[in-house]
PDB file of C-alpha atoms in Angstrom:
ATOM      1  CA  LYS A   1       0.000   0.000   0.000  1.00 43.00           C
ATOM      2  CA  GLY A   2       2.808   2.426  -0.814  1.00 43.00           C
ATOM      3  CA  GLN A   3       1.851   5.993  -1.508  1.00 43.00           C
ATOM      4  CA  LYS A   4       2.692   6.955  -5.099  1.00 43.00           C
ATOM      5  CA  GLY A   5       2.965  10.390  -6.579  1.00 43.00           C
ATOM      6  CA  MET A   6       3.587  12.198  -3.293  1.00 46.00           C
ATOM      7  CA  ILE A   7       5.838  15.238  -3.258  1.00 44.00           C
ATOM      8  CA  PRO A   8       9.004  14.382  -1.273  1.00 51.00           C
ATOM      9  CA  LEU A   9       9.584  16.206   1.999  1.00 58.00           C
ATOM     10  CA  THR A  10      12.081  18.938   1.114  1.00 59.00           C
ATOM     11  CA  LYS A  11      12.720  20.290   4.613  1.00 74.00           C
ATOM     12  CA  PRO A  12      14.548  18.040   7.094  1.00 87.00           C
ATOM     13  CA  LEU A  13      12.601  16.944  10.149  1.00 93.00           C
ATOM     14  CA  THR A  14      13.976  16.015  13.541  1.00 95.00           C
ATOM     15  CA  LEU A  15      12.843  12.906  15.405  1.00 96.00           C
ATOM     16  CA  PRO A  16      10.516  14.813  17.811  1.00 96.00           C
ATOM     17  CA  GLU A  17       8.938  16.676  14.886  1.00 95.00           C
ATOM     18  CA  LYS A  18       8.118  13.352  13.236  1.00 93.00           C
ATOM     19  CA  VAL A  19       6.670  12.030  16.498  1.00 91.00           C
ATOM     20  CA  TYR A  20       4.432  15.085  16.794  1.00 90.00           C
ATOM     21  CA  LEU A  21       3.245  14.851  13.195  1.00 90.00           C
ATOM     22  CA  ILE A  22       2.278  11.184  13.528  1.00 86.00           C
ATOM     23  CA  MET A  23       0.581  11.652  16.905  1.00 83.00           C
ATOM     24  CA  GLN A  24      -1.547  14.471  15.517  1.00 80.00           C
ATOM     25  CA  SER A  25      -3.155  12.013  13.105  1.00 69.00           C
ATOM     26  CA  LYS A  26      -6.966  11.903  13.075  1.00 61.00           C
ATOM     27  CA  GLU A  27      -6.844   8.115  13.407  1.00 55.00           C
ATOM     28  CA  TYR A  28      -5.001   8.469  16.720  1.00 52.00           C
ATOM     29  CA  SER A  29      -7.357  11.108  18.106  1.00 47.00           C
ATOM     30  CA  THR A  30     -10.263   8.953  19.316  1.00 44.00           C
ATOM     31  CA  LEU A  31      -9.463   9.711  22.961  1.00 40.00           C
ATOM     32  CA  ARG A  32      -8.713  13.388  22.444  1.00 43.00           C
ATOM     33  CA  MET A  33      -7.800  14.526  25.953  1.00 39.00           C
ATOM     34  CA  ARG A  34      -5.677  11.482  26.628  1.00 47.00           C
ATOM     35  CA  THR A  35      -3.937  11.929  23.317  1.00 52.00           C
ATOM     36  CA  LYS A  36      -3.109  15.547  24.116  1.00 60.00           C
ATOM     37  CA  HIS A  37      -1.196  14.455  27.222  1.00 63.00           C
ATOM     38  CA  HIS A  38       0.502  11.590  25.440  1.00 67.00           C
ATOM     39  CA  GLN A  39       1.732  13.796  22.628  1.00 76.00           C
ATOM     40  CA  ARG A  40       3.600  16.061  25.002  1.00 83.00           C
ATOM     41  CA  PHE A  41       5.394  13.335  26.914  1.00 84.00           C
ATOM     42  CA  PHE A  42       6.346  11.324  23.848  1.00 88.00           C
ATOM     43  CA  VAL A  43       7.621  14.464  22.126  1.00 92.00           C
ATOM     44  CA  MET A  44       9.691  15.356  25.219  1.00 93.00           C
ATOM     45  CA  GLY A  45      11.199  11.872  25.196  1.00 93.00           C
ATOM     46  CA  ALA A  46      12.001  12.140  21.500  1.00 95.00           C
ATOM     47  CA  CYS A  47      13.664  15.525  22.124  1.00 97.00           C
ATOM     48  CA  LEU A  48      15.969  13.933  24.698  1.00 96.00           C
ATOM     49  CA  MET A  49      16.903  11.177  22.252  1.00 96.00           C
ATOM     50  CA  GLU A  50      17.505  13.762  19.530  1.00 97.00           C
ATOM     51  CA  LEU A  51      19.848  15.687  21.826  1.00 97.00           C
ATOM     52  CA  GLU A  52      21.788  12.472  22.422  1.00 96.00           C
ATOM     53  CA  ARG A  53      21.957  11.757  18.699  1.00 95.00           C
ATOM     54  CA  LYS A  54      23.297  15.279  18.069  1.00 96.00           C
ATOM     55  CA  GLY A  55      26.049  14.808  20.648  1.00 96.00           C
ATOM     56  CA  LYS A  56      24.674  17.343  23.136  1.00 97.00           C
ATOM     57  CA  ILE A  57      23.918  14.954  25.999  1.00 97.00           C
ATOM     58  CA  VAL A  58      24.827  11.445  27.045  1.00 96.00           C
ATOM     59  CA  PHE A  59      22.916   8.908  29.101  1.00 94.00           C
ATOM     60  CA  GLY A  60      25.190   7.585  31.822  1.00 91.00           C
ATOM     61  CA  GLN A  61      24.702   5.079  34.618  1.00 89.00           C
ATOM     62  CA  ASN A  62      21.025   4.607  35.484  1.00 87.00           C
ATOM     63  CA  GLN A  63      20.177   6.726  32.400  1.00 91.00           C
ATOM     64  CA  LYS A  64      21.476   9.906  34.067  1.00 94.00           C
ATOM     65  CA  VAL A  65      21.395  12.772  31.564  1.00 96.00           C
ATOM     66  CA  LYS A  66      24.635  14.736  31.291  1.00 95.00           C
ATOM     67  CA  VAL A  67      25.236  17.749  29.041  1.00 96.00           C
ATOM     68  CA  ILE A  68      28.511  17.463  27.120  1.00 96.00           C
ATOM     69  CA  ASP A  69      28.056  20.307  24.617  1.00 96.00           C
ATOM     70  CA  GLN A  70      26.024  23.456  25.323  1.00 95.00           C
ATOM     71  CA  GLU A  71      26.625  25.103  21.947  1.00 95.00           C
ATOM     72  CA  PRO A  72      23.215  26.113  20.467  1.00 95.00           C
ATOM     73  CA  MET A  73      22.021  24.199  17.396  1.00 95.00           C
ATOM     74  CA  GLN A  74      19.821  26.984  16.003  1.00 94.00           C
ATOM     75  CA  ILE A  75      16.858  24.656  16.522  1.00 96.00           C
ATOM     76  CA  GLU A  76      14.890  26.620  19.089  1.00 97.00           C
ATOM     77  CA  PHE A  77      12.913  23.850  20.779  1.00 97.00           C
ATOM     78  CA  LEU A  78      15.998  21.644  21.183  1.00 98.00           C
ATOM     79  CA  ASP A  79      18.101  24.591  22.369  1.00 98.00           C
ATOM     80  CA  GLU A  80      15.411  25.368  24.958  1.00 97.00           C
ATOM     81  CA  MET A  81      15.453  21.802  26.307  1.00 97.00           C
ATOM     82  CA  LEU A  82      19.263  21.745  26.318  1.00 97.00           C
ATOM     83  CA  GLN A  83      19.297  24.983  28.322  1.00 97.00           C
ATOM     84  CA  GLN A  84      16.791  23.611  30.839  1.00 96.00           C
ATOM     85  CA  ILE A  85      18.941  20.511  31.365  1.00 96.00           C
ATOM     86  CA  ALA A  86      22.164  22.526  31.629  1.00 96.00           C
ATOM     87  CA  GLU A  87      20.649  24.908  34.201  1.00 95.00           C
ATOM     88  CA  ALA A  88      19.272  22.147  36.445  1.00 94.00           C
ATOM     89  CA  LYS A  89      20.778  22.106  39.943  1.00 90.00           C
ATOM     90  CA  LYS A  90      21.672  18.433  39.637  1.00 92.00           C
ATOM     91  CA  GLU A  91      21.781  15.714  37.021  1.00 93.00           C
ATOM     92  CA  LYS A  92      18.552  13.785  36.530  1.00 94.00           C
ATOM     93  CA  SER A  93      17.757  10.488  34.876  1.00 94.00           C
ATOM     94  CA  LEU A  94      15.747  10.146  31.677  1.00 93.00           C
ATOM     95  CA  ASN A  95      12.797   8.975  33.755  1.00 91.00           C
ATOM     96  CA  SER A  96      13.131  11.907  36.143  1.00 93.00           C
ATOM     97  CA  TRP A  97      13.280  14.481  33.342  1.00 94.00           C
ATOM     98  CA  LEU A  98      10.127  13.057  31.810  1.00 91.00           C
ATOM     99  CA  ARG A  99       8.379  13.255  35.171  1.00 90.00           C
ATOM    100  CA  THR A 100       9.633  16.809  35.627  1.00 91.00           C
ATOM    101  CA  PHE A 101       7.766  17.708  32.462  1.00 88.00           C
ATOM    102  CA  ILE A 102       4.622  16.200  34.022  1.00 83.00           C
ATOM    103  CA  VAL A 103       4.711  18.057  37.326  1.00 85.00           C
ATOM    104  CA  ARG A 104       6.069  21.273  35.801  1.00 88.00           C
ATOM    105  CA  PRO A 105       4.092  21.514  32.566  1.00 87.00           C
ATOM    106  CA  MET A 106       5.256  25.048  31.772  1.00 90.00           C
ATOM    107  CA  LYS A 107       8.723  23.658  31.070  1.00 91.00           C
ATOM    108  CA  ALA A 108       7.296  21.212  28.542  1.00 92.00           C
ATOM    109  CA  ASP A 109       4.883  23.797  27.112  1.00 91.00           C
ATOM    110  CA  LYS A 110       7.692  26.139  26.095  1.00 94.00           C
ATOM    111  CA  ILE A 111       9.522  23.382  24.215  1.00 95.00           C
ATOM    112  CA  TYR A 112       6.312  22.036  22.694  1.00 93.00           C
ATOM    113  CA  ASP A 113       5.160  25.453  21.455  1.00 93.00           C
ATOM    114  CA  LEU A 114       8.545  26.148  19.858  1.00 96.00           C
ATOM    115  CA  LEU A 115       8.396  22.781  18.082  1.00 96.00           C
ATOM    116  CA  ILE A 116       4.929  23.509  16.688  1.00 93.00           C
ATOM    117  CA  GLN A 117       6.077  26.925  15.507  1.00 94.00           C
ATOM    118  CA  ALA A 118       9.017  25.297  13.712  1.00 95.00           C
ATOM    119  CA  LEU A 119       6.617  22.959  11.884  1.00 94.00           C
ATOM    120  CA  VAL A 120       4.364  25.880  10.941  1.00 92.00           C
ATOM    121  CA  GLU A 121       7.384  27.673   9.477  1.00 93.00           C
ATOM    122  CA  LYS A 122       8.326  24.534   7.546  1.00 92.00           C
ATOM    123  CA  GLU A 123       4.745  24.441   6.211  1.00 89.00           C
ATOM    124  CA  MET A 124       4.165  20.967   7.618  1.00 90.00           C
ATOM    125  CA  VAL A 125       1.407  22.222   9.910  1.00 89.00           C
ATOM    126  CA  GLN A 126      -1.353  24.702   9.142  1.00 87.00           C
ATOM    127  CA  VAL A 127      -2.874  27.091  11.671  1.00 86.00           C
ATOM    128  CA  LYS A 128      -6.659  27.330  11.638  1.00 84.00           C
ATOM    129  CA  LYS A 129      -8.673  29.652  13.843  1.00 81.00           C
ATOM    130  CA  ASN A 130     -11.970  28.559  15.300  1.00 76.00           C
ATOM    131  CA  PHE A 131     -13.941  30.897  17.595  1.00 76.00           C
ATOM    132  CA  GLY A 132     -10.730  32.700  18.528  1.00 74.00           C
ATOM    133  CA  PHE A 133      -8.814  29.499  19.283  1.00 78.00           C
ATOM    134  CA  ARG A 134      -5.894  28.212  17.250  1.00 79.00           C
ATOM    135  CA  LYS A 135      -5.964  24.696  15.881  1.00 80.00           C
ATOM    136  CA  TYR A 136      -2.903  23.074  14.361  1.00 83.00           C
ATOM    137  CA  VAL A 137      -3.592  20.731  11.457  1.00 83.00           C
ATOM    138  CA  VAL A 138      -0.996  18.376   9.980  1.00 85.00           C
ATOM    139  CA  LEU A 139      -1.039  18.079   6.207  1.00 82.00           C
ATOM    140  CA  GLU A 140      -2.199  14.563   5.342  1.00 78.00           C
ATOM    141  CA  SER A 141       0.514  14.140   2.717  1.00 83.00           C
ATOM    142  CA  VAL A 142       3.183  14.834   5.355  1.00 87.00           C
ATOM    143  CA  GLU A 143       1.781  12.192   7.696  1.00 83.00           C
ATOM    144  CA  GLN A 144       1.544   9.660   4.882  1.00 84.00           C
ATOM    145  CA  GLN A 145       5.148  10.176   3.836  1.00 88.00           C
ATOM    146  CA  ILE A 146       6.502   9.696   7.354  1.00 89.00           C
ATOM    147  CA  VAL A 147       4.433   6.531   7.752  1.00 86.00           C
ATOM    148  CA  GLU A 148       5.642   5.310   4.353  1.00 87.00           C
ATOM    149  CA  GLU A 149       9.261   5.980   5.354  1.00 89.00           C
ATOM    150  CA  ILE A 150       8.774   3.820   8.460  1.00 89.00           C
ATOM    151  CA  ARG A 151       6.834   1.149   6.623  1.00 87.00           C
ATOM    152  CA  SER A 152       9.278   0.775   3.720  1.00 88.00           C
ATOM    153  CA  GLU A 153      12.350   0.482   5.957  1.00 91.00           C
ATOM    154  CA  ILE A 154      10.823  -1.945   8.454  1.00 89.00           C
ATOM    155  CA  LEU A 155       9.310  -4.172   5.767  1.00 88.00           C
ATOM    156  CA  GLY A 156      12.294  -3.855   3.425  1.00 86.00           C
ATOM    157  CA  ASN A 157      15.544  -5.798   3.484  1.00 80.00           C
ATOM    158  CA  GLY A 158      17.932  -2.895   4.010  1.00 82.00           C
ATOM    159  CA  MET A 159      19.283  -1.039   7.016  1.00 88.00           C
ATOM    160  CA  VAL A 160      16.871   0.648   9.407  1.00 91.00           C
ATOM    161  CA  SER A 161      17.755   4.296  10.159  1.00 93.00           C
ATOM    162  CA  TYR A 162      17.880   5.665  13.710  1.00 94.00           C
ATOM    163  CA  ASP A 163      14.740   7.760  13.189  1.00 93.00           C
ATOM    164  CA  VAL A 164      12.754   4.820  11.879  1.00 93.00           C
ATOM    165  CA  LEU A 165      14.073   2.564  14.651  1.00 93.00           C
ATOM    166  CA  VAL A 166      12.926   4.934  17.410  1.00 93.00           C
ATOM    167  CA  LEU A 167       9.648   5.823  15.701  1.00 91.00           C
ATOM    168  CA  THR A 168       8.838   2.143  15.247  1.00 90.00           C
ATOM    169  CA  LEU A 169       9.584   1.200  18.853  1.00 90.00           C
ATOM    170  CA  LEU A 170       7.826   4.277  20.203  1.00 87.00           C
ATOM    171  CA  LEU A 171       4.750   4.302  18.000  1.00 83.00           C
ATOM    172  CA  ASN A 172       4.312   0.665  16.973  1.00 78.00           C
ATOM    173  CA  SER A 173       0.790   0.386  18.411  1.00 66.00           C
ATOM    174  CA  LEU A 174      -0.599   3.426  16.625  1.00 67.00           C
ATOM    175  CA  ILE A 175      -3.359   2.982  14.059  1.00 65.00           C
ATOM    176  CA  PRO A 176      -1.730   5.277  11.456  1.00 66.00           C
ATOM    177  CA  LEU A 177       1.218   2.918  11.102  1.00 73.00           C
ATOM    178  CA  LYS A 178      -0.946  -0.164  10.717  1.00 73.00           C
ATOM    179  CA  LYS A 179      -3.568   1.224   8.381  1.00 75.00           C
ATOM    180  CA  TRP A 180      -1.052   1.363   5.507  1.00 78.00           C
ATOM    181  CA  MET A 181      -0.275  -2.384   5.730  1.00 83.00           C
ATOM    182  CA  THR A 182      -1.826  -5.577   4.473  1.00 86.00           C
ATOM    183  CA  LYS A 183      -2.516  -8.433   6.884  1.00 87.00           C
ATOM    184  CA  ASP A 184       0.624 -10.255   5.722  1.00 90.00           C
ATOM    185  CA  GLU A 185       2.722  -7.118   6.170  1.00 88.00           C
ATOM    186  CA  ARG A 186       1.484  -6.724   9.735  1.00 87.00           C
ATOM    187  CA  LYS A 187       2.772 -10.219  10.539  1.00 89.00           C
ATOM    188  CA  ARG A 188       6.176  -9.328   9.096  1.00 89.00           C
ATOM    189  CA  TRP A 189       6.074  -6.035  11.006  1.00 88.00           C
ATOM    190  CA  LYS A 190       5.470  -7.855  14.299  1.00 88.00           C
ATOM    191  CA  LYS A 191       8.378 -10.217  13.680  1.00 90.00           C
ATOM    192  CA  GLN A 192      10.717  -7.380  12.721  1.00 90.00           C
ATOM    193  CA  LEU A 193       9.689  -5.382  15.785  1.00 90.00           C
ATOM    194  CA  LYS A 194      10.659  -8.261  18.075  1.00 92.00           C
ATOM    195  CA  GLU A 195      14.043  -8.524  16.353  1.00 92.00           C
ATOM    196  CA  LEU A 196      14.703  -4.778  16.629  1.00 93.00           C
ATOM    197  CA  LYS A 197      14.045  -4.874  20.377  1.00 93.00           C
ATOM    198  CA  SER A 198      16.547  -7.695  20.859  1.00 94.00           C
ATOM    199  CA  VAL A 199      19.272  -6.108  18.681  1.00 93.00           C
ATOM    200  CA  HIS A 200      18.952  -2.484  19.799  1.00 94.00           C
ATOM    201  CA  VAL A 201      18.681  -3.087  23.537  1.00 93.00           C
ATOM    202  CA  GLU A 202      19.931   0.344  24.692  1.00 92.00           C
ATOM    203  CA  VAL A 203      17.510   2.226  22.452  1.00 94.00           C
ATOM    204  CA  TRP A 204      14.642  -0.036  23.493  1.00 93.00           C
ATOM    205  CA  GLU A 205      15.384   0.558  27.200  1.00 92.00           C
ATOM    206  CA  LYS A 206      15.056   4.327  26.705  1.00 92.00           C
ATOM    207  CA  VAL A 207      11.904   3.944  24.615  1.00 92.00           C
ATOM    208  CA  LYS A 208      10.340   1.701  27.265  1.00 90.00           C
ATOM    209  CA  GLN A 209      10.827   4.412  29.874  1.00 88.00           C
ATOM    210  CA  ILE A 210       9.307   7.028  27.576  1.00 88.00           C
ATOM    211  CA  ASN A 211       6.349   4.727  26.904  1.00 84.00           C
ATOM    212  CA  GLN A 212       5.811   4.006  30.588  1.00 81.00           C
ATOM    213  CA  VAL A 213       5.971   7.630  31.723  1.00 79.00           C
ATOM    214  CA  GLY A 214       3.998   8.860  28.728  1.00 69.00           C
ATOM    215  CA  THR A 215       1.224   6.325  29.263  1.00 67.00           C
ATOM    216  CA  SER A 216       0.881   6.992  32.977  1.00 66.00           C
ATOM    217  CA  GLY A 217       1.595  10.712  32.874  1.00 55.00           C
ATOM    218  CA  ALA A 218      -1.948  11.887  32.194  1.00 48.00           C
ATOM    219  CA  VAL A 219      -3.239  10.320  35.401  1.00 46.00           C
ATOM    220  CA  ALA A 220      -0.172  10.565  37.627  1.00 48.00           C
ATOM    221  CA  VAL A 221       0.340  14.330  37.819  1.00 44.00           C
ATOM    222  CA  SER A 222      -0.874  14.632  41.390  1.00 37.00           C
ATOM    223  CA  VAL A 223       1.326  11.873  42.808  1.00 41.00           C
ATOM    224  CA  VAL A 224       4.560  12.082  40.839  1.00 41.00           C
ATOM    225  CA  SER A 225       7.711  13.606  42.292  1.00 40.00           C
ATOM    226  CA  ALA A 226      10.414  14.933  40.015  1.00 41.00           C
ATOM    227  CA  ALA A 227      13.241  14.510  42.499  1.00 42.00           C
ATOM    228  CA  THR A 228      15.352  11.415  41.846  1.00 43.00           C
TER     229      THR A 228
END
């Protein structure tokens, strides 16, 4: 079910931008309020993994996040997160940073808003006003192309890129990914997913934490402590 005749994405997207674009899908929006919370936490987790990929932070023992390069990247939402981490009074783990974004939502909001603005400027997201409120709408062709990128790499015989690896492990249960596959392809997908988890253990461990915090975050705000 490959998508033919689509215009290629001409502006590079970071991992968290791709996560946001997929999670904004109409097919994933059945439980709207729950989805809104999930989007934020998964995007925050993807930002942390993007900072690691860009050589700005490392995950040490017990997934402690350490800044190793504070030089700005000229990517505002990532620079904002990097600054927040660098200015923290003590090092925190991946899990603890994610929980910080739950109990201190203004920290996450600033990063999240900057990411959305970046996508608006890249013309991947449209702004629509409804009764004075802004609504951000992802272009369907953009969503389809990201899904097709994931689908073709996972179901193909070549190497799987870092972005596709993380997106697959993070978003494997989402309807948008599955709706583009045949029944036979879904079986192959499931087998490949199991193999990826066993081969890329370190990445999977981080993704599991993001999944766990992201899934519980919407209901755990009142009982979570950020200090670990």
